[in-house]
Coordinates of C-alpha atoms (C1' of nucleotides) in Angstrom, one line a residue:
Chain A
M139 CA -14.5 16.6 -20.7
K140 CA -11.3 17.6 -21.2
Q141 CA -11.1 21.9 -22.2
Y142 CA -10.6 22.4 -25.6
K143 CA -11.1 25.9 -25.8
F144 CA -9.4 27.9 -22.6
I145 CA -11.8 30.9 -21.7
Q146 CA -11.4 34.7 -19.0
P147 CA -13.4 34.1 -16.2
P148 CA -15.9 37.4 -16.7
S149 CA -14.2 40.3 -14.6
T150 CA -17.5 42.0 -13.6
E151 CA -21.0 40.6 -12.9
Q152 CA -22.6 42.4 -16.0
E153 CA -20.1 40.2 -18.0
L154 CA -21.2 37.3 -16.4
L155 CA -25.0 38.1 -16.9
A156 CA -24.2 39.1 -20.4
R157 CA -22.6 36.0 -22.3
I158 CA -25.2 34.1 -19.7
E159 CA -28.2 35.2 -21.6
T160 CA -27.2 34.1 -24.3
L161 CA -27.2 31.1 -24.0
A162 CA -30.7 31.3 -22.8
G163 CA -32.4 29.3 -25.7
K164 CA -29.5 28.0 -27.7
T165 CA -29.8 23.6 -27.2
L166 CA -27.1 21.9 -25.3
S167 CA -25.6 21.2 -28.9
Q168 CA -25.5 24.1 -30.0
V169 CA -23.6 25.4 -27.5
A170 CA -21.4 22.3 -26.3
L171 CA -19.9 23.6 -29.8
T172 CA -18.5 26.8 -29.6
V173 CA -16.0 24.8 -27.0
N174 CA -15.9 22.2 -29.5
I175 CA -17.3 20.2 -26.9
D176 CA -18.6 16.2 -27.6
V177 CA -22.6 15.6 -26.4
P178 CA -22.8 12.4 -24.1
E179 CA -25.8 10.6 -25.8
N180 CA -27.5 10.3 -22.1
Q181 CA -26.5 11.8 -18.9
T182 CA -26.5 8.2 -17.2
T183 CA -22.8 8.2 -17.6
H184 CA -22.1 11.8 -17.5
K185 CA -24.0 12.5 -14.5
G186 CA -22.6 15.2 -14.0
W187 CA -21.8 16.8 -18.1
T188 CA -24.1 20.3 -18.1
G189 CA -22.7 21.4 -15.2
Q190 CA -19.9 20.9 -16.7
L191 CA -20.1 22.6 -19.8
A192 CA -21.9 26.1 -18.4
E193 CA -18.8 26.3 -16.6
Q194 CA -16.3 25.9 -19.0
V195 CA -18.7 28.4 -21.3
L196 CA -18.6 30.5 -18.5
G197 CA -15.2 30.9 -17.7
A198 CA -15.9 28.6 -14.2
T199 CA -12.4 29.0 -12.3
A200 CA -12.4 26.6 -9.5
S201 CA -13.1 22.8 -11.0
N202 CA -12.5 20.7 -8.2
R203 CA -11.4 23.1 -5.4
S204 CA -13.8 24.3 -2.9
E205 CA -14.7 28.4 -3.8
P206 CA -17.7 30.0 -5.2
D207 CA -17.6 29.5 -9.5
F208 CA -16.6 33.0 -9.8
Q209 CA -14.3 33.9 -7.1
H210 CA -14.0 37.0 -7.6
L211 CA -17.7 38.0 -8.0
G212 CA -18.7 35.9 -5.0
I213 CA -21.2 33.8 -6.9
E214 CA -22.3 30.1 -7.5
L215 CA -23.5 29.0 -10.2
K216 CA -26.0 26.0 -10.4
T217 CA -27.4 23.7 -13.1
I218 CA -30.7 23.2 -12.5
P219 CA -33.0 20.7 -14.4
M220 CA -36.8 21.1 -14.9
S221 CA -39.3 18.3 -15.7
K222 CA -41.5 21.4 -17.7
P223 CA -40.8 24.8 -17.8
G224 CA -41.3 26.1 -14.3
V225 CA -40.7 23.5 -12.6
P226 CA -37.1 21.7 -11.4
K227 CA -36.7 18.7 -12.0
E228 CA -34.7 16.8 -9.1
S229 CA -33.4 17.9 -5.7
T230 CA -30.0 20.7 -6.1
Y231 CA -26.2 19.4 -4.8
I232 CA -24.5 21.8 -1.8
S233 CA -22.0 20.5 0.1
T234 CA -20.3 17.6 1.1
V235 CA -20.9 16.5 4.8
N236 CA -18.1 16.4 7.3
L237 CA -18.7 14.2 9.4
T238 CA -15.6 14.3 11.5
K239 CA -15.2 18.2 12.5
T240 CA -18.8 18.6 13.3
S241 CA -18.3 20.7 17.1
G242 CA -16.6 24.2 16.7
I243 CA -18.8 24.2 12.9
N244 CA -21.8 26.9 12.8
W245 CA -24.2 28.4 10.9
E246 CA -22.4 32.3 9.7
T247 CA -18.8 30.1 9.1
S248 CA -20.9 26.4 7.8
A249 CA -20.3 25.5 4.0
V250 CA -23.7 25.4 3.1
R251 CA -24.4 29.0 4.2
K252 CA -21.0 29.9 1.3
K253 CA -22.3 28.5 -1.2
L254 CA -26.1 29.7 -0.4
A255 CA -25.2 33.6 -0.6
R256 CA -25.3 34.0 -4.2
V257 CA -26.1 31.5 -6.1
L258 CA -26.4 31.8 -9.9
W259 CA -29.5 29.9 -10.6
L260 CA -29.7 28.2 -14.3
P261 CA -32.5 26.0 -16.3
V262 CA -32.6 23.6 -18.3
E263 CA -34.8 21.3 -20.1
S264 CA -34.8 17.8 -18.5
D265 CA -37.9 15.7 -19.5
N266 CA -36.7 12.7 -21.0
S267 CA -39.1 13.2 -24.5
I268 CA -36.1 15.1 -25.0
S269 CA -32.5 13.6 -26.1
L270 CA -29.5 15.6 -24.5
K271 CA -28.7 17.7 -27.8
H272 CA -31.6 19.6 -27.9
R273 CA -32.1 20.8 -25.0
R274 CA -32.2 24.4 -23.9
F275 CA -30.9 26.3 -21.5
G276 CA -32.9 28.6 -19.7
N277 CA -33.3 31.6 -18.2
A278 CA -31.5 32.0 -15.8
F279 CA -30.8 34.7 -12.5
L280 CA -29.6 35.0 -9.5
W281 CA -30.2 34.1 -6.1
S282 CA -30.0 35.8 -2.4
P283 CA -31.8 33.8 0.3
S284 CA -34.4 36.2 1.7
A285 CA -34.4 36.5 6.0
N286 CA -37.0 34.5 6.0
Q287 CA -35.9 31.2 3.5
E288 CA -32.5 31.5 5.3
K289 CA -34.1 30.9 8.8
V290 CA -35.2 27.9 7.4
I291 CA -32.1 27.1 5.7
R292 CA -30.8 26.9 9.2
T293 CA -33.2 25.5 11.8
D294 CA -32.9 22.6 8.7
W295 CA -29.2 22.8 8.9
E296 CA -28.9 23.4 12.3
E297 CA -30.7 19.8 13.1
I298 CA -29.5 18.3 11.2
M299 CA -26.2 18.8 12.8
E300 CA -26.8 18.5 15.9
L301 CA -27.3 14.8 15.3
L302 CA -24.4 14.1 13.7
C303 CA -23.1 15.8 16.9
T304 CA -23.6 13.0 18.8
G305 CA -22.8 10.2 16.8
D306 CA -26.8 9.0 15.4
L307 CA -26.2 8.8 11.6
D308 CA -28.3 6.3 12.0
K309 CA -31.0 8.1 13.0
I310 CA -30.1 11.4 10.4
S311 CA -32.4 10.8 7.2
S312 CA -33.4 11.9 4.0
S313 CA -37.2 13.2 5.8
L314 CA -35.5 15.5 8.0
G315 CA -35.9 19.3 7.3
T316 CA -37.7 21.6 4.9
Y317 CA -35.2 22.3 2.6
L318 CA -32.8 21.4 3.0
Q319 CA -31.9 17.2 3.6
I320 CA -28.8 15.5 3.8
R321 CA -28.4 12.3 1.0
P322 CA -25.4 9.8 0.1
K323 CA -23.1 11.4 -2.1
A324 CA -20.3 8.2 -2.9
A325 CA -19.7 6.5 -6.0
N326 CA -22.0 3.4 -3.8
S327 CA -23.2 2.3 -1.5
K328 CA -20.3 0.6 0.0
S329 CA -18.2 3.5 -0.6
L330 CA -16.8 4.4 3.4
G331 CA -15.7 7.9 4.3
N332 CA -14.3 8.7 8.1
S333 CA -17.2 9.9 10.5
Y334 CA -17.2 9.2 14.6
S335 CA -19.9 7.2 16.6
N336 CA -22.2 8.0 18.6
E337 CA -19.2 6.7 21.7
G338 CA -16.8 9.1 20.0
I339 CA -14.7 6.5 18.4
R340 CA -13.6 6.7 14.6
S341 CA -14.8 5.4 12.4
S342 CA -16.8 4.9 8.6
T343 CA -19.6 5.5 6.7
L344 CA -21.1 6.3 3.7
P345 CA -20.4 10.3 2.7
R346 CA -23.1 12.1 2.0
G347 CA -24.0 15.4 1.2
F348 CA -26.3 19.0 1.6
Y349 CA -29.6 18.7 -1.1
L350 CA -31.9 21.0 -1.4
R351 CA -35.4 20.2 -1.8
S352 CA -36.9 20.1 -5.4
S353 CA -40.1 20.8 -3.7
F354 CA -37.7 23.6 -1.9
T355 CA -36.0 24.9 -5.6
R356 CA -39.8 25.1 -7.6
T357 CA -41.1 28.3 -5.3
L358 CA -37.5 29.9 -6.2
F359 CA -39.3 29.5 -10.0
E360 CA -42.6 30.6 -9.2
D361 CA -44.6 33.9 -9.3
G362 CA -42.4 36.4 -6.8
G363 CA -40.8 39.4 -9.9
E364 CA -38.1 36.3 -11.0
E365 CA -37.4 35.4 -13.6
R366 CA -38.3 32.2 -15.5
Q367 CA -37.1 29.6 -17.7
D368 CA -38.1 30.6 -21.3
Chain B
M81 CA 0.7 2.3 -17.8
K82 CA -2.8 0.2 -18.4
Q83 CA -3.6 -3.4 -16.8
Y84 CA -4.6 -5.7 -19.4
K85 CA -3.4 -8.6 -17.4
F86 CA -3.8 -9.8 -14.0
I87 CA -1.5 -11.7 -12.4
Q88 CA -2.6 -13.5 -9.1
P89 CA 0.3 -12.1 -5.8
P90 CA 3.1 -15.4 -5.7
S91 CA 1.9 -17.0 -2.4
T92 CA 5.2 -17.9 -1.4
E93 CA 9.2 -16.0 -1.1
Q94 CA 10.1 -19.6 -3.1
E95 CA 8.2 -18.6 -5.9
L96 CA 8.5 -15.1 -6.1
L97 CA 12.2 -16.2 -6.8
A98 CA 11.0 -18.7 -9.6
R99 CA 9.5 -16.6 -10.9
I100 CA 11.7 -13.8 -10.8
E101 CA 14.9 -16.2 -12.4
T102 CA 12.9 -17.3 -15.6
L103 CA 13.1 -12.9 -15.7
A104 CA 17.3 -12.7 -15.4
G105 CA 18.6 -12.3 -19.7
K106 CA 15.4 -11.7 -20.4
T107 CA 14.7 -8.1 -22.7
L108 CA 12.3 -5.7 -21.4
S109 CA 10.8 -5.9 -24.4
Q110 CA 10.5 -9.9 -24.6
V111 CA 8.9 -9.2 -20.8
A112 CA 6.8 -6.6 -21.4
L113 CA 4.9 -9.0 -23.6
T114 CA 4.0 -10.4 -22.1
V115 CA 1.8 -9.0 -20.1
N116 CA 0.5 -6.9 -23.2
I117 CA 2.2 -3.7 -22.3
D118 CA 4.0 -1.3 -24.8
V119 CA 7.7 -0.1 -24.5
P120 CA 8.6 3.7 -24.6
E121 CA 11.4 4.7 -26.7
N122 CA 12.8 5.9 -24.2
Q123 CA 12.0 7.3 -20.8
T124 CA 12.5 10.3 -20.5
T125 CA 9.3 11.3 -20.0
H126 CA 9.0 7.3 -18.8
K127 CA 11.2 7.7 -16.0
G128 CA 9.0 4.5 -13.3
W129 CA 8.5 2.3 -16.6
T130 CA 10.4 -0.7 -16.0
G131 CA 9.6 -0.6 -12.1
Q132 CA 6.3 -1.1 -12.8
L133 CA 6.6 -3.4 -15.7
A134 CA 8.5 -5.0 -13.1
E135 CA 5.6 -4.9 -10.8
Q136 CA 3.2 -6.4 -13.3
V137 CA 5.1 -9.1 -13.6
L138 CA 5.2 -11.0 -10.7
G139 CA 2.4 -10.1 -9.7
A140 CA 2.9 -6.7 -6.8
T141 CA 0.3 -5.1 -4.2
A142 CA 1.0 -2.2 -3.8
S143 CA 0.5 -0.3 -5.9
N144 CA 0.2 3.5 -4.5
R145 CA 0.1 2.1 -0.8
S146 CA 2.6 3.0 1.6
E147 CA 3.2 -1.0 2.0
P148 CA 5.8 -3.3 1.2
D149 CA 5.5 -5.0 -2.7
F150 CA 4.7 -8.0 -2.3
Q151 CA 3.3 -7.2 2.1
H152 CA 2.2 -11.1 2.2
L153 CA 5.8 -11.5 2.5
G154 CA 7.1 -8.9 3.8
I155 CA 9.3 -7.9 0.7
E156 CA 10.4 -4.9 -1.4
L157 CA 11.4 -4.9 -5.3
K158 CA 13.5 -2.3 -6.3
T159 CA 14.9 -2.0 -10.2
I160 CA 18.1 -1.3 -10.1
P161 CA 19.5 -0.1 -13.3
M162 CA 23.4 -1.3 -13.9
S163 CA 25.7 1.2 -16.9
K164 CA 27.1 -2.0 -16.7
P165 CA 27.5 -5.6 -15.4
G166 CA 27.7 -4.7 -11.7
V167 CA 27.9 -1.4 -11.8
P168 CA 24.2 0.0 -10.0
K169 CA 24.5 3.7 -12.6
E170 CA 21.7 5.8 -10.3
S171 CA 20.7 5.9 -6.3
T172 CA 17.8 4.5 -5.2
Y173 CA 14.8 5.7 -4.0
I174 CA 13.3 4.4 -0.8
S175 CA 10.7 7.1 0.8
T176 CA 9.0 10.7 1.1
V177 CA 10.6 12.4 3.7
N178 CA 7.8 13.9 6.4
L179 CA 8.7 17.1 7.3
T180 CA 5.9 17.5 9.6
K181 CA 6.2 15.3 12.0
T182 CA 9.3 15.1 13.0
S183 CA 9.9 14.4 16.6
G184 CA 8.5 11.1 18.3
I185 CA 9.7 8.8 15.5
N186 CA 13.0 6.8 15.9
W187 CA 15.1 4.8 13.4
E188 CA 13.4 1.4 15.1
T189 CA 9.7 2.6 13.7
S190 CA 11.0 4.6 10.5
A191 CA 10.1 4.4 7.4
V192 CA 13.7 3.7 5.8
R193 CA 13.8 1.0 8.2
K194 CA 11.4 -1.2 6.6
K195 CA 11.2 -0.4 3.2
L196 CA 14.9 -1.7 3.0
A197 CA 14.5 -4.9 6.0
R198 CA 14.1 -6.8 2.5
V199 CA 14.8 -5.7 -0.3
L200 CA 15.0 -8.0 -3.6
W201 CA 17.2 -6.0 -5.8
L202 CA 16.5 -6.5 -9.2
P203 CA 19.0 -5.1 -11.2
V204 CA 18.0 -3.8 -15.3
E205 CA 21.1 -3.4 -18.2
S206 CA 21.0 0.9 -19.0
D207 CA 23.9 1.4 -20.5
N208 CA 22.2 4.7 -22.9
S209 CA 24.1 2.9 -25.9
I210 CA 21.4 -0.3 -25.1
S211 CA 17.6 0.7 -27.1
L212 CA 15.2 0.2 -24.2
K213 CA 13.2 -3.3 -25.3
H214 CA 17.0 -4.7 -25.7
R215 CA 18.0 -3.6 -22.0
R216 CA 18.0 -7.1 -20.0
F217 CA 16.8 -8.0 -16.7
G218 CA 20.1 -9.2 -14.7
N219 CA 19.9 -11.8 -11.9
A220 CA 17.9 -10.5 -8.7
F221 CA 19.0 -11.2 -5.4
L222 CA 17.7 -10.5 -1.7
W223 CA 19.5 -8.7 0.1
S224 CA 18.7 -7.7 4.1
P225 CA 20.9 -4.7 5.5
S226 CA 24.4 -6.6 7.3
A227 CA 24.4 -5.4 11.3
N228 CA 27.3 -3.3 10.1
Q229 CA 25.4 -2.1 6.4
E230 CA 22.5 -0.8 9.4
K231 CA 24.6 1.0 10.9
V232 CA 25.6 3.2 9.7
I233 CA 22.3 3.6 7.1
R234 CA 20.6 4.1 10.6
T235 CA 23.6 7.4 11.5
D236 CA 23.3 8.6 8.6
W237 CA 19.4 8.8 8.9
E238 CA 19.9 9.5 12.7
E239 CA 22.2 13.0 11.6
I240 CA 19.6 13.6 9.1
M241 CA 16.5 13.7 11.3
E242 CA 18.0 15.5 14.2
L243 CA 19.1 18.7 11.3
L244 CA 15.3 18.1 10.3
C245 CA 14.4 18.1 13.6
T246 CA 16.3 21.8 14.3
G247 CA 13.9 22.8 11.0
D248 CA 17.0 24.2 9.0
L249 CA 15.9 23.0 6.3
D250 CA 18.7 24.7 4.3
K251 CA 21.2 22.8 6.2
I252 CA 20.6 20.0 4.8
S253 CA 21.9 18.8 1.4
S254 CA 22.2 15.8 -0.4
S255 CA 26.1 15.5 0.8
L256 CA 25.4 14.2 4.1
G257 CA 25.3 11.1 4.8
T258 CA 27.8 8.4 3.8
Y259 CA 24.6 5.4 2.7
L260 CA 21.9 7.5 2.7
Q261 CA 21.5 10.5 1.4
I262 CA 18.5 13.6 0.7
R263 CA 17.4 14.7 -2.4
P264 CA 14.1 16.1 -3.9
K265 CA 11.6 13.7 -4.7
A266 CA 9.1 16.4 -7.2
A267 CA 7.8 17.2 -10.3
N268 CA 9.4 20.1 -10.5
S269 CA 11.7 22.2 -7.8
K270 CA 8.4 24.9 -7.7
S271 CA 7.0 22.3 -5.6
L272 CA 5.5 22.9 -2.9
G273 CA 5.4 20.5 0.2
N274 CA 3.9 20.4 4.1
S275 CA 7.0 21.5 6.6
Y276 CA 8.1 23.7 9.0
S277 CA 10.5 26.6 10.1
N278 CA 13.1 26.9 12.3
E279 CA 10.2 28.2 14.5
G280 CA 8.3 26.0 14.8
I281 CA 5.4 27.6 12.0
R282 CA 3.7 25.6 9.4
S283 CA 5.4 26.2 6.2
S284 CA 6.1 25.1 2.7
T285 CA 8.8 23.6 1.1
L286 CA 9.9 21.3 -1.7
P287 CA 9.8 17.5 -0.7
R288 CA 12.7 15.6 -0.4
G289 CA 12.7 11.8 -0.3
F290 CA 15.8 9.5 1.0
Y291 CA 17.6 8.0 -1.1
L292 CA 20.7 4.9 -1.5
R293 CA 23.0 6.3 -3.2
S294 CA 25.3 4.4 -6.4
S295 CA 28.2 4.5 -3.9
F296 CA 26.6 1.8 -1.4
T297 CA 24.4 -0.2 -3.5
R298 CA 27.7 -0.5 -5.6
T299 CA 29.4 -2.0 -2.8
L300 CA 25.8 -4.8 -3.3
F301 CA 26.4 -6.5 -6.1
E302 CA 30.5 -7.5 -5.3
D303 CA 32.1 -10.0 -4.2
G304 CA 30.5 -11.4 -1.0
G305 CA 28.9 -13.9 -1.8
E306 CA 25.3 -13.0 -4.0
E307 CA 24.4 -13.6 -7.5
R308 CA 25.2 -10.8 -10.2
Q309 CA 24.1 -9.3 -13.1
D310 CA 24.8 -12.0 -15.7
Chain C
dG268 C1' -41.5 11.9 -5.9
dA269 C1' -38.8 11.1 -2.4
dG270 C1' -35.3 8.3 -0.6
dG271 C1' -31.2 5.8 -1.6
dA272 C1' -27.8 4.9 -5.4
dT273 C1' -24.5 6.4 -9.1
dC274 C1' -21.1 8.7 -12.1
dC275 C1' -17.6 11.5 -14.8
dA276 C1' -13.3 14.7 -14.4
dT277 C1' -9.8 16.5 -12.4
dG278 C1' -6.7 17.9 -8.6
dC279 C1' -3.7 16.2 -5.4
dG280 C1' -0.2 12.9 -2.6
dT281 C1' 2.4 8.9 -2.9
dG282 C1' 5.0 5.5 -5.1
dG283 C1' 7.6 3.7 -9.4
dA284 C1' 12.2 6.6 -10.5
dT285 C1' 15.9 8.4 -14.8
dC286 C1' 17.4 12.5 -16.6
dC287 C1' 20.7 16.0 -16.8
dT288 C1' 23.7 19.5 -15.6
dG289 C1' 27.3 22.4 -14.4
Chain D
dC117 C1' 29.3 11.9 -11.2
dA118 C1' 26.5 14.0 -8.2
dG119 C1' 23.1 16.6 -6.2
dG120 C1' 19.4 19.2 -7.5
dA121 C1' 15.7 18.8 -11.6
dT122 C1' 11.8 16.7 -13.9
dC123 C1' 8.4 12.8 -15.0
dC124 C1' 5.0 9.4 -15.6
dA125 C1' 0.8 6.2 -12.8
dC126 C1' -3.0 5.7 -10.7
dG127 C1' -6.1 5.9 -5.8
dC128 C1' -8.6 8.6 -3.2
dA129 C1' -11.3 13.0 -2.8
dT130 C1' -14.0 17.5 -4.2
dG131 C1' -16.7 19.4 -7.7
dG132 C1' -20.2 18.2 -10.7
dA133 C1' -24.9 16.7 -10.2
dT134 C1' -28.3 12.6 -12.1
dC135 C1' -30.6 8.2 -11.6
dC136 C1' -33.6 3.7 -10.4
dT137 C1' -36.5 2.1 -7.3
dC138 C1' -40.1 1.2 -4.1

DNA sequence: GAGGATCCATGCGTGGATCCTG
DNA sequence: CAGGATCCACGCATGGATCCTC
């Protein structure tokens, strides 16, 4: 996605929220026009397009560095596809899993915890019956894990990491974890990343990533005082 | 440089030499046409173009891996610009200098020695009065360092590496070395690569590379039984 | 619907070298 | 003209996610 227009990062949280309010109800096509970007026909070959569009119009800074999207504000932006108002359609990618450095790490300093510390959820209509250009942004909201949510996610994370430490990659399925899961994150099933076998030998396997299950993110859009999509 | 045509690597040294003989006397334009590549107006913004053209038409394999261009033959291809027949115009880049791993390395296992073990020198007319597309390939020849040449290069290399080990980057100038020298190898003078200060602390400096001085490569094109450019 | 498979953009490193100025 | 500065191509890794098939 070529950047045709450079937008300054918002200097305050208020400014970010003000910007994101202007997106609510607008179509992807309307928004893309403001930064002179073409809308692809569909996302089959442009899977990250919506997220990258949002980054641009909001003035996100990180590009592909492992920093929060709005570094100075400590806020991570996540667009989230909705099959219908209030119902997230897909799981949400959080971070890659490092299959080599499994020792000496803990929840407090983990990438997952950092990424989820303060998330700006931006819902986007994604029912297949609506063409990409006509899909609308919904009402975004800032979220930080409640004590209870963090407890469950942390437990999931620790359970997964424990298995990773023993090197039993085969035993780690996507079925593990209540809110958090591990899934492939690669160009294809033949991709190889660094890892260690269960005998501690350097090896190569399919790269994985941490994801939040959609069954969990759905709860964020249910009653509880948070805003909903449109 | 988009690859419009895939050419198989030569399976034998003879086949490689046969291919390269067909280049002698041809213009860059004629050769580029055979693989459907456009010739840039000049090399100011396409400095590696000639070398990459040669790689393609000869079926070199390495692209940007640190392997010989013709891996199975153990042969490294170097195009070399000639200001006039028999006179190399520029120094020749050999390899990058690793500014972090300076201990435990020696000449026998060095990248410089490996790269220079067996070089196919392919001269190319490069007088400024001739436009790029009209420049001709000359007669290439295979070269391995003579005992004496290797001795000088090895001494240069060891002298430079010794200074690197002490971390005194400031003391290492391009003036060091009889045949081999060290020079910047970067996008620009602000580029930073990893290094260690003279106190052993991780640091950052301008990346460097090893080059063969043109005063040396000129001697390769003087009398001695090797072919010359046209 | 869940798990496994896949796709684009962009930064950075490495390999290909030549440009340019005192 | 030597030393310092610079430029493109392309692979690989990371960050953005959604697709697709039981």
